[in-house]
Amino acid sequence: MRTLRWICTIWFATLAFCGVSEAAEIGWKASGTGGAVAAGGAEAVAAGISMLEQGGNAADAA
């Protein structure tokens, strides 16, 4: 029982001292009309935008 109490004390102390970090502020905001593109890189985003501008859709871009 003493070991369990010690483990719980250490666990709660760790939680208390770690704290919670603040979320980072977003430095930019994208906006538009008629579609959205999300991808892993800038070239993939450009290709998706190009596909939408040509009248394509998400299935065409994939």
Tab-separated table of C-alpha atoms in Angstrom:
chain	number	residue	atom	x	y	z
A	1	MET	CA	0.000	0.000	0.000
A	2	ARG	CA	2.867	2.338	0.776
A	3	THR	CA	4.396	1.762	-2.674
A	4	LEU	CA	1.102	2.591	-4.383
A	5	ARG	CA	0.826	5.818	-2.390
A	6	TRP	CA	4.395	6.749	-3.376
A	7	ILE	CA	3.715	6.046	-7.068
A	8	CYS	CA	0.525	8.131	-6.989
A	9	THR	CA	2.343	11.000	-5.274
A	10	ILE	CA	5.093	11.017	-7.899
A	11	TRP	CA	2.520	10.783	-10.705
A	12	PHE	CA	0.453	13.727	-9.431
A	13	ALA	CA	3.579	15.800	-8.775
A	14	THR	CA	4.749	15.159	-12.327
A	15	LEU	CA	1.397	16.293	-13.712
A	16	ALA	CA	1.411	19.408	-11.545
A	17	PHE	CA	4.921	20.495	-12.537
A	18	CYS	CA	4.643	19.703	-16.255
A	19	GLY	CA	1.804	22.125	-16.855
A	20	VAL	CA	0.084	22.750	-20.142
A	21	SER	CA	1.766	24.640	-22.944
A	22	GLU	CA	-0.068	27.365	-24.800
A	23	ALA	CA	-1.160	26.770	-28.367
A	24	ALA	CA	0.920	28.463	-31.033
A	25	GLU	CA	-0.687	31.336	-32.905
A	26	ILE	CA	-1.458	30.788	-36.557
A	27	GLY	CA	0.571	33.238	-38.615
A	28	TRP	CA	-1.596	33.079	-41.720
A	29	LYS	CA	-5.141	32.461	-42.837
A	30	ALA	CA	-6.247	31.140	-46.193
A	31	SER	CA	-9.612	31.962	-47.703
A	32	GLY	CA	-11.380	31.538	-50.990
A	33	THR	CA	-14.589	30.558	-52.717
A	34	GLY	CA	-15.646	27.539	-54.716
A	35	GLY	CA	-13.243	24.928	-53.398
A	36	ALA	CA	-10.535	23.877	-51.017
A	37	VAL	CA	-7.257	22.023	-51.381
A	38	ALA	CA	-5.327	20.331	-48.582
A	39	ALA	CA	-2.108	18.452	-49.267
A	40	GLY	CA	1.228	17.501	-47.810
A	41	GLY	CA	3.308	19.944	-49.819
A	42	ALA	CA	3.251	23.149	-51.830
A	43	GLU	CA	3.550	21.377	-55.196
A	44	ALA	CA	0.600	19.108	-54.403
A	45	VAL	CA	-1.486	22.126	-53.371
A	46	ALA	CA	-0.612	23.910	-56.626
A	47	ALA	CA	-1.617	20.816	-58.616
A	48	GLY	CA	-4.922	20.593	-56.744
A	49	ILE	CA	-5.703	24.267	-57.332
A	50	SER	CA	-4.879	23.870	-61.011
A	51	MET	CA	-7.229	20.880	-61.233
A	52	LEU	CA	-10.066	22.847	-59.619
A	53	GLU	CA	-9.481	25.847	-61.905
A	54	GLN	CA	-9.824	23.553	-64.915
A	55	GLY	CA	-13.216	22.333	-63.694
A	56	GLY	CA	-12.006	19.160	-62.016
A	57	ASN	CA	-12.896	17.800	-58.599
A	58	ALA	CA	-11.313	15.873	-55.728
A	59	ALA	CA	-11.596	12.557	-57.571
A	60	ASP	CA	-9.702	14.027	-60.548
A	61	ALA	CA	-6.992	15.417	-58.281
A	62	ALA	CA	-6.466	12.096	-56.496
